[in-house]
């Protein structure tokens, strides 16, 4: 399998490129509209055809490239069925493997950051979206977020995976690239060790984070599988502008 971890600097998002060498089919997990051209160039450079894009959840910090990639190269749109987005071609459900060529993702419903959030398990690695970040987790104060649910998703579902499973998150803000289940069990300051549900809820209720800059545009845009709003203010224009640069940023 061909594997690339691609980085989008504006929202510090990781997009994952998975390619099946036998069929030439590729899938992108959480592609971002600003780096769409770069990512499509990378797919092409590797001799692959983009069969699908798949999102882990409805993002609040960037616009997904799903719809524009579909328009550009004909890729199909997969997203959690839970969110009932009319623009998706395939609704992801837990217990139903999602297959692209020889690549088989096992969807894991991991609510808490959003209610429809999914992680995707692929053999020795798991794409954790915003449910589990490296020594962190996604916030739970918007989009039907729920700290109780996130605690259960991480502790009961993700931490139940084999210790050596590699953790590839949807974001990192400190130039870290990969973790593992055992590392997060031991070192995650919010969810690791013997942290109780009450302790976790206390942490999440006292993060004191600012209102997300782009959420009022990103969520409606992503509910349409990636539409840039026509009324975007100038100070947010970069969120819909193509970025140049290398895949590693
Ligand atoms: Fe998110």
PDB file of C-alpha atoms and ligand atoms in Angstrom:
ATOM      1  CA  UNK A   1       0.000   0.000   0.000  1.00  0.00           C
ATOM      2  CA  UNK A   2       1.129   3.510  -0.791  1.00  0.00           C
ATOM      3  CA  UNK A   3       0.781   5.832   2.199  1.00  0.00           C
ATOM      4  CA  UNK A   4       1.368   9.570   2.497  1.00  0.00           C
ATOM      5  CA  UNK A   5       0.689  11.928   5.370  1.00  0.00           C
ATOM      6  CA  UNK A   6      -0.066  15.347   3.882  1.00  0.00           C
ATOM      7  CA  UNK A   7      -0.223  18.566   5.844  1.00  0.00           C
ATOM      8  CA  UNK A   8      -2.446  21.627   5.516  1.00  0.00           C
ATOM      9  CA  UNK A   9      -0.848  24.493   7.480  1.00  0.00           C
ATOM     10  CA  UNK A  10      -3.786  26.899   7.878  1.00  0.00           C
ATOM     11  CA  UNK A  11      -5.851  24.503  10.010  1.00  0.00           C
ATOM     12  CA  UNK A  12      -2.933  22.185  10.884  1.00  0.00           C
ATOM     13  CA  UNK A  13      -4.866  19.328   9.296  1.00  0.00           C
ATOM     14  CA  UNK A  14      -3.405  15.997   8.257  1.00  0.00           C
ATOM     15  CA  UNK A  15      -4.833  14.505   5.085  1.00  0.00           C
ATOM     16  CA  UNK A  16      -3.999  10.853   4.480  1.00  0.00           C
ATOM     17  CA  UNK A  17      -3.423   9.395   1.037  1.00  0.00           C
ATOM     18  CA  UNK A  18      -3.883   5.636   0.767  1.00  0.00           C
ATOM     19  CA  UNK A  19      -3.135   3.959  -2.548  1.00  0.00           C
ATOM     20  CA  UNK A  20      -3.624   0.378  -3.664  1.00  0.00           C
ATOM     21  CA  UNK A  21      -0.779  -0.554  -5.982  1.00  0.00           C
ATOM     22  CA  UNK A  22      -2.664  -3.473  -7.571  1.00  0.00           C
ATOM     23  CA  UNK A  23      -5.746  -1.573  -8.725  1.00  0.00           C
ATOM     24  CA  UNK A  24      -4.234   1.938  -8.824  1.00  0.00           C
ATOM     25  CA  UNK A  25      -7.119   3.191  -6.704  1.00  0.00           C
ATOM     26  CA  UNK A  26      -6.582   5.799  -4.038  1.00  0.00           C
ATOM     27  CA  UNK A  27      -8.585   7.308  -1.204  1.00  0.00           C
ATOM     28  CA  UNK A  28      -7.942  10.566   0.650  1.00  0.00           C
ATOM     29  CA  UNK A  29      -9.012  10.859   4.281  1.00  0.00           C
ATOM     30  CA  UNK A  30      -9.963  14.424   5.302  1.00  0.00           C
ATOM     31  CA  UNK A  31      -8.759  16.370   2.236  1.00  0.00           C
ATOM     32  CA  UNK A  32      -8.806  20.168   2.587  1.00  0.00           C
ATOM     33  CA  UNK A  33     -10.015  22.546  -0.108  1.00  0.00           C
ATOM     34  CA  UNK A  34      -6.956  24.832   0.151  1.00  0.00           C
ATOM     35  CA  UNK A  35      -4.547  21.993  -0.659  1.00  0.00           C
ATOM     36  CA  UNK A  36      -6.755  20.222  -3.174  1.00  0.00           C
ATOM     37  CA  UNK A  37      -4.567  20.916  -6.221  1.00  0.00           C
ATOM     38  CA  UNK A  38      -1.423  19.842  -4.389  1.00  0.00           C
ATOM     39  CA  UNK A  39      -3.040  16.609  -3.207  1.00  0.00           C
ATOM     40  CA  UNK A  40      -4.456  15.739  -6.639  1.00  0.00           C
ATOM     41  CA  UNK A  41      -1.010  16.341  -8.133  1.00  0.00           C
ATOM     42  CA  UNK A  42       0.468  13.955  -5.575  1.00  0.00           C
ATOM     43  CA  UNK A  43      -2.135  11.274  -6.378  1.00  0.00           C
ATOM     44  CA  UNK A  44      -1.341  11.626 -10.073  1.00  0.00           C
ATOM     45  CA  UNK A  45       2.424  11.673  -9.507  1.00  0.00           C
ATOM     46  CA  UNK A  46       2.114   8.325  -7.742  1.00  0.00           C
ATOM     47  CA  UNK A  47       0.272   6.898 -10.741  1.00  0.00           C
ATOM     48  CA  UNK A  48      -2.992   6.535  -8.841  1.00  0.00           C
ATOM     49  CA  UNK A  49      -6.627   7.388  -9.542  1.00  0.00           C
ATOM     50  CA  UNK A  50      -8.611   8.997  -6.782  1.00  0.00           C
ATOM     51  CA  UNK A  51     -11.623   6.729  -6.278  1.00  0.00           C
ATOM     52  CA  UNK A  52     -12.927   8.204  -3.012  1.00  0.00           C
ATOM     53  CA  UNK A  53     -12.597  10.916  -0.474  1.00  0.00           C
ATOM     54  CA  UNK A  54     -13.744  10.103   3.049  1.00  0.00           C
ATOM     55  CA  UNK A  55     -14.189  12.470   5.963  1.00  0.00           C
ATOM     56  CA  UNK A  56     -13.989  11.572   9.632  1.00  0.00           C
ATOM     57  CA  UNK A  57     -16.606  14.165  10.582  1.00  0.00           C
ATOM     58  CA  UNK A  58     -18.148  17.531   9.701  1.00  0.00           C
ATOM     59  CA  UNK A  59     -15.179  19.812  10.236  1.00  0.00           C
ATOM     60  CA  UNK A  60     -15.437  23.234  11.821  1.00  0.00           C
ATOM     61  CA  UNK A  61     -11.952  24.540  11.035  1.00  0.00           C
ATOM     62  CA  UNK A  62     -11.612  23.987   7.292  1.00  0.00           C
ATOM     63  CA  UNK A  63     -13.662  23.161   4.204  1.00  0.00           C
ATOM     64  CA  UNK A  64     -13.414  19.593   2.938  1.00  0.00           C
ATOM     65  CA  UNK A  65     -12.211  19.150  -0.653  1.00  0.00           C
ATOM     66  CA  UNK A  66     -14.671  16.270  -1.216  1.00  0.00           C
ATOM     67  CA  UNK A  67     -17.081  18.043  -3.563  1.00  0.00           C
ATOM     68  CA  UNK A  68     -14.450  19.929  -5.565  1.00  0.00           C
ATOM     69  CA  UNK A  69     -12.402  16.751  -6.011  1.00  0.00           C
ATOM     70  CA  UNK A  70     -15.516  14.963  -7.223  1.00  0.00           C
ATOM     71  CA  UNK A  71     -16.047  17.731  -9.772  1.00  0.00           C
ATOM     72  CA  UNK A  72     -12.393  17.728 -10.795  1.00  0.00           C
ATOM     73  CA  UNK A  73     -11.515  14.004 -11.024  1.00  0.00           C
ATOM     74  CA  UNK A  74     -14.796  12.166 -10.438  1.00  0.00           C
ATOM     75  CA  UNK A  75     -13.967  10.763  -7.004  1.00  0.00           C
ATOM     76  CA  UNK A  76     -16.919   9.570  -4.949  1.00  0.00           C
ATOM     77  CA  UNK A  77     -17.764  11.072  -1.581  1.00  0.00           C
ATOM     78  CA  UNK A  78     -17.893   8.872   1.507  1.00  0.00           C
ATOM     79  CA  UNK A  79     -18.881  10.272   4.891  1.00  0.00           C
ATOM     80  CA  UNK A  80     -20.564   9.047   8.065  1.00  0.00           C
ATOM     81  CA  UNK A  81     -24.163   7.993   7.295  1.00  0.00           C
ATOM     82  CA  UNK A  82     -25.113   9.341  10.736  1.00  0.00           C
ATOM     83  CA  UNK A  83     -24.950  12.917   9.409  1.00  0.00           C
ATOM     84  CA  UNK A  84     -27.375  12.159   6.538  1.00  0.00           C
ATOM     85  CA  UNK A  85     -25.710  14.538   4.106  1.00  0.00           C
ATOM     86  CA  UNK A  86     -27.555  14.348   0.767  1.00  0.00           C
ATOM     87  CA  UNK A  87     -24.275  15.068  -1.072  1.00  0.00           C
ATOM     88  CA  UNK A  88     -22.560  11.806  -0.043  1.00  0.00           C
ATOM     89  CA  UNK A  89     -22.293   8.842  -2.410  1.00  0.00           C
ATOM     90  CA  UNK A  90     -21.538   6.294   0.317  1.00  0.00           C
ATOM     91  CA  UNK A  91     -22.709   6.526   3.921  1.00  0.00           C
ATOM     92  CA  UNK A  92     -20.183   5.020   6.325  1.00  0.00           C
ATOM     93  CA  UNK A  93     -21.534   2.810   9.104  1.00  0.00           C
ATOM     94  CA  UNK A  94     -19.858   0.909  11.889  1.00  0.00           C
ATOM     95  CA  UNK A  95     -19.596  -2.797  11.160  1.00  0.00           C
ATOM     96  CA  UNK A  96     -19.627  -2.245   7.407  1.00  0.00           C
ATOM     97  CA  UNK A  97     -16.067  -2.267   6.024  1.00  0.00           C
ATOM     98  CA  UNK A  98     -15.342   0.479   3.531  1.00  0.00           C
ATOM     99  CA  UNK A  99     -13.300  -0.896   0.653  1.00  0.00           C
ATOM    100  CA  UNK A 100     -11.294   0.909  -2.028  1.00  0.00           C
ATOM    101  CA  UNK A 101      -9.382  -1.583  -4.175  1.00  0.00           C
ATOM    102  CA  UNK A 102      -7.482  -3.750  -1.717  1.00  0.00           C
ATOM    103  CA  UNK A 103      -7.694  -1.155   1.038  1.00  0.00           C
ATOM    104  CA  UNK A 104     -10.281  -2.033   3.660  1.00  0.00           C
ATOM    105  CA  UNK A 105     -11.113   0.530   6.336  1.00  0.00           C
ATOM    106  CA  UNK A 106     -13.025  -0.572   9.443  1.00  0.00           C
ATOM    107  CA  UNK A 107     -15.216   2.357  10.520  1.00  0.00           C
ATOM    108  CA  UNK A 108     -15.462   3.022  14.262  1.00  0.00           C
ATOM    109  CA  UNK A 109     -18.208   5.331  15.470  1.00  0.00           C
ATOM    110  CA  UNK A 110     -16.417   7.567  17.965  1.00  0.00           C
ATOM    111  CA  UNK A 111     -18.833  10.340  19.013  1.00  0.00           C
ATOM    112  CA  UNK A 112     -17.960  13.102  21.442  1.00  0.00           C
ATOM    113  CA  UNK A 113     -16.121  15.730  19.380  1.00  0.00           C
ATOM    114  CA  UNK A 114     -19.142  15.616  17.068  1.00  0.00           C
ATOM    115  CA  UNK A 115     -21.981  13.125  17.359  1.00  0.00           C
ATOM    116  CA  UNK A 116     -21.370  11.670  13.909  1.00  0.00           C
ATOM    117  CA  UNK A 117     -17.598  11.328  14.211  1.00  0.00           C
ATOM    118  CA  UNK A 118     -15.866   8.204  12.858  1.00  0.00           C
ATOM    119  CA  UNK A 119     -12.337   6.837  13.174  1.00  0.00           C
ATOM    120  CA  UNK A 120     -11.034   4.416  10.555  1.00  0.00           C
ATOM    121  CA  UNK A 121      -8.968   1.363  11.390  1.00  0.00           C
ATOM    122  CA  UNK A 122      -6.629   0.041   8.714  1.00  0.00           C
ATOM    123  CA  UNK A 123      -4.673  -3.007   9.881  1.00  0.00           C
ATOM    124  CA  UNK A 124      -1.797  -1.692  12.020  1.00  0.00           C
ATOM    125  CA  UNK A 125      -2.971   1.931  12.127  1.00  0.00           C
ATOM    126  CA  UNK A 126      -6.010   3.972  13.034  1.00  0.00           C
ATOM    127  CA  UNK A 127      -7.025   7.357  11.673  1.00  0.00           C
ATOM    128  CA  UNK A 128      -8.501   8.940  14.744  1.00  0.00           C
ATOM    129  CA  UNK A 129      -9.870  12.200  13.322  1.00  0.00           C
ATOM    130  CA  UNK A 130     -10.422  14.657  16.165  1.00  0.00           C
ATOM    131  CA  UNK A 131     -11.513  12.029  18.694  1.00  0.00           C
ATOM    132  CA  UNK A 132      -7.939  11.309  19.749  1.00  0.00           C
ATOM    133  CA  UNK A 133      -5.059  13.666  19.021  1.00  0.00           C
ATOM    134  CA  UNK A 134      -1.434  13.257  20.074  1.00  0.00           C
ATOM    135  CA  UNK A 135      -1.531  14.043  23.801  1.00  0.00           C
ATOM    136  CA  UNK A 136      -4.886  15.722  23.266  1.00  0.00           C
ATOM    137  CA  UNK A 137      -8.383  15.405  21.823  1.00  0.00           C
ATOM    138  CA  UNK A 138     -10.863  17.494  19.879  1.00  0.00           C
ATOM    139  CA  UNK A 139     -12.986  19.992  21.764  1.00  0.00           C
ATOM    140  CA  UNK A 140     -16.472  19.005  22.852  1.00  0.00           C
ATOM    141  CA  UNK A 141     -18.235  22.356  23.127  1.00  0.00           C
ATOM    142  CA  UNK A 142     -19.764  22.582  19.622  1.00  0.00           C
ATOM    143  CA  UNK A 143     -21.552  20.393  17.058  1.00  0.00           C
ATOM    144  CA  UNK A 144     -23.347  18.201  19.618  1.00  0.00           C
ATOM    145  CA  UNK A 145     -20.035  17.616  21.333  1.00  0.00           C
ATOM    146  CA  UNK A 146     -20.250  15.567  24.500  1.00  0.00           C
ATOM    147  CA  UNK A 147     -17.360  14.913  26.891  1.00  0.00           C
ATOM    148  CA  UNK A 148     -19.046  11.791  28.327  1.00  0.00           C
ATOM    149  CA  UNK A 149     -19.352  10.317  24.855  1.00  0.00           C
ATOM    150  CA  UNK A 150     -15.775  11.228  23.900  1.00  0.00           C
ATOM    151  CA  UNK A 151     -14.397   9.617  27.054  1.00  0.00           C
ATOM    152  CA  UNK A 152     -16.208   6.399  26.213  1.00  0.00           C
ATOM    153  CA  UNK A 153     -15.212   6.524  22.529  1.00  0.00           C
ATOM    154  CA  UNK A 154     -11.538   6.854  23.365  1.00  0.00           C
ATOM    155  CA  UNK A 155     -11.279   4.694  26.460  1.00  0.00           C
ATOM    156  CA  UNK A 156     -13.631   1.905  25.399  1.00  0.00           C
ATOM    157  CA  UNK A 157     -13.188   1.824  21.640  1.00  0.00           C
ATOM    158  CA  UNK A 158      -9.821   3.278  20.626  1.00  0.00           C
ATOM    159  CA  UNK A 159      -7.885   2.176  23.708  1.00  0.00           C
ATOM    160  CA  UNK A 160      -9.300  -1.332  23.154  1.00  0.00           C
ATOM    161  CA  UNK A 161      -7.199  -1.609  19.981  1.00  0.00           C
ATOM    162  CA  UNK A 162      -3.841  -3.412  20.204  1.00  0.00           C
ATOM    163  CA  UNK A 163      -1.229  -1.287  22.019  1.00  0.00           C
ATOM    164  CA  UNK A 164       1.084  -1.155  19.012  1.00  0.00           C
ATOM    165  CA  UNK A 165      -1.610   0.285  16.707  1.00  0.00           C
ATOM    166  CA  UNK A 166      -0.309   3.506  15.186  1.00  0.00           C
ATOM    167  CA  UNK A 167      -2.397   6.620  15.828  1.00  0.00           C
ATOM    168  CA  UNK A 168      -2.681   9.057  12.939  1.00  0.00           C
ATOM    169  CA  UNK A 169      -4.702  12.101  14.054  1.00  0.00           C
ATOM    170  CA  UNK A 170      -6.543  14.677  11.925  1.00  0.00           C
ATOM    171  CA  UNK A 171      -4.482  17.500  13.393  1.00  0.00           C
ATOM    172  CA  UNK A 172      -1.324  18.323  15.191  1.00  0.00           C
ATOM    173  CA  UNK A 173      -0.356  21.828  16.213  1.00  0.00           C
ATOM    174  CA  UNK A 174       3.189  21.007  17.375  1.00  0.00           C
ATOM    175  CA  UNK A 175       4.747  19.270  14.361  1.00  0.00           C
ATOM    176  CA  UNK A 176       4.202  15.775  15.684  1.00  0.00           C
ATOM    177  CA  UNK A 177       3.213  13.169  13.140  1.00  0.00           C
ATOM    178  CA  UNK A 178       2.217   9.864  14.699  1.00  0.00           C
ATOM    179  CA  UNK A 179       1.597   8.220  18.029  1.00  0.00           C
ATOM    180  CA  UNK A 180       0.421   4.792  19.150  1.00  0.00           C
ATOM    181  CA  UNK A 181      -2.389   3.479  21.302  1.00  0.00           C
ATOM    182  CA  UNK A 182      -0.016   2.550  24.118  1.00  0.00           C
ATOM    183  CA  UNK A 183       1.671   5.947  24.005  1.00  0.00           C
ATOM    184  CA  UNK A 184      -1.686   7.722  24.312  1.00  0.00           C
ATOM    185  CA  UNK A 185      -2.781   5.358  27.083  1.00  0.00           C
ATOM    186  CA  UNK A 186       0.350   6.309  28.994  1.00  0.00           C
ATOM    187  CA  UNK A 187       0.892   9.956  28.063  1.00  0.00           C
ATOM    188  CA  UNK A 188      -2.386  11.569  26.986  1.00  0.00           C
ATOM    189  CA  UNK A 189      -2.899  14.182  29.719  1.00  0.00           C
ATOM    190  CA  UNK A 190      -6.672  14.268  29.255  1.00  0.00           C
ATOM    191  CA  UNK A 191      -7.588  10.664  28.601  1.00  0.00           C
ATOM    192  CA  UNK A 192      -4.598   8.518  29.496  1.00  0.00           C
ATOM    193  CA  UNK A 193      -3.470   6.814  32.681  1.00  0.00           C
ATOM    194  CA  UNK A 194      -6.130   6.547  35.336  1.00  0.00           C
ATOM    195  CA  UNK A 195      -8.005   9.700  34.330  1.00  0.00           C
ATOM    196  CA  UNK A 196     -11.615   9.316  35.404  1.00  0.00           C
ATOM    197  CA  UNK A 197     -14.666  10.500  33.505  1.00  0.00           C
ATOM    198  CA  UNK A 198     -15.184  13.266  36.046  1.00  0.00           C
ATOM    199  CA  UNK A 199     -11.599  14.464  35.680  1.00  0.00           C
ATOM    200  CA  UNK A 200     -11.938  14.457  31.907  1.00  0.00           C
ATOM    201  CA  UNK A 201     -15.206  16.396  32.050  1.00  0.00           C
ATOM    202  CA  UNK A 202     -13.604  18.941  34.335  1.00  0.00           C
ATOM    203  CA  UNK A 203     -10.671  19.387  31.943  1.00  0.00           C
ATOM    204  CA  UNK A 204     -12.966  19.784  28.921  1.00  0.00           C
ATOM    205  CA  UNK A 205     -15.248  22.242  30.708  1.00  0.00           C
ATOM    206  CA  UNK A 206     -12.315  24.484  31.654  1.00  0.00           C
ATOM    207  CA  UNK A 207     -10.259  24.679  28.450  1.00  0.00           C
ATOM    208  CA  UNK A 208     -11.253  28.298  27.994  1.00  0.00           C
ATOM    209  CA  UNK A 209     -10.819  28.154  24.219  1.00  0.00           C
ATOM    210  CA  UNK A 210     -11.829  31.017  21.922  1.00  0.00           C
ATOM    211  CA  UNK A 211     -14.860  30.757  19.624  1.00  0.00           C
ATOM    212  CA  UNK A 212     -13.613  28.976  16.471  1.00  0.00           C
ATOM    213  CA  UNK A 213     -12.748  31.539  13.806  1.00  0.00           C
ATOM    214  CA  UNK A 214     -14.163  29.711  10.800  1.00  0.00           C
ATOM    215  CA  UNK A 215     -16.924  27.526  12.279  1.00  0.00           C
ATOM    216  CA  UNK A 216     -19.888  29.597  11.073  1.00  0.00           C
ATOM    217  CA  UNK A 217     -18.727  29.163   7.481  1.00  0.00           C
ATOM    218  CA  UNK A 218     -17.086  25.742   7.666  1.00  0.00           C
ATOM    219  CA  UNK A 219     -19.989  23.765   9.122  1.00  0.00           C
ATOM    220  CA  UNK A 220     -22.639  24.864   6.584  1.00  0.00           C
ATOM    221  CA  UNK A 221     -20.073  24.489   3.784  1.00  0.00           C
ATOM    222  CA  UNK A 222     -19.158  20.990   4.916  1.00  0.00           C
ATOM    223  CA  UNK A 223     -22.796  19.960   5.276  1.00  0.00           C
ATOM    224  CA  UNK A 224     -22.767  20.418   1.485  1.00  0.00           C
ATOM    225  CA  UNK A 225     -19.599  18.271   1.222  1.00  0.00           C
ATOM    226  CA  UNK A 226     -17.360  21.291   0.769  1.00  0.00           C
ATOM    227  CA  UNK A 227     -18.813  24.545  -0.535  1.00  0.00           C
ATOM    228  CA  UNK A 228     -16.970  27.796   0.008  1.00  0.00           C
ATOM    229  CA  UNK A 229     -19.451  30.455   1.086  1.00  0.00           C
ATOM    230  CA  UNK A 230     -19.897  33.371  -1.314  1.00  0.00           C
ATOM    231  CA  UNK A 231     -19.994  35.876   1.560  1.00  0.00           C
ATOM    232  CA  UNK A 232     -16.619  34.999   3.077  1.00  0.00           C
ATOM    233  CA  UNK A 233     -15.054  38.054   4.743  1.00  0.00           C
ATOM    234  CA  UNK A 234     -11.653  39.151   3.461  1.00  0.00           C
ATOM    235  CA  UNK A 235      -9.879  38.174   6.701  1.00  0.00           C
ATOM    236  CA  UNK A 236     -10.995  34.561   6.144  1.00  0.00           C
ATOM    237  CA  UNK A 237     -10.340  34.425   2.380  1.00  0.00           C
ATOM    238  CA  UNK A 238      -7.308  32.164   2.833  1.00  0.00           C
ATOM    239  CA  UNK A 239      -9.594  29.339   3.960  1.00  0.00           C
ATOM    240  CA  UNK A 240     -10.865  29.027   0.406  1.00  0.00           C
ATOM    241  CA  UNK A 241      -7.723  29.917  -1.543  1.00  0.00           C
ATOM    242  CA  UNK A 242      -5.468  27.312  -3.171  1.00  0.00           C
ATOM    243  CA  UNK A 243      -2.160  26.959  -1.395  1.00  0.00           C
ATOM    244  CA  UNK A 244       1.032  25.990  -3.142  1.00  0.00           C
ATOM    245  CA  UNK A 245       3.909  24.118  -1.589  1.00  0.00           C
ATOM    246  CA  UNK A 246       5.178  20.640  -0.894  1.00  0.00           C
ATOM    247  CA  UNK A 247       2.989  17.885   0.544  1.00  0.00           C
ATOM    248  CA  UNK A 248       4.780  18.193   3.877  1.00  0.00           C
ATOM    249  CA  UNK A 249       4.166  21.948   3.910  1.00  0.00           C
TER     250      UNK A 249
HETATM  251 FE1  LIG B   1     -13.048  18.695  14.012  1.00  0.00          FE
END
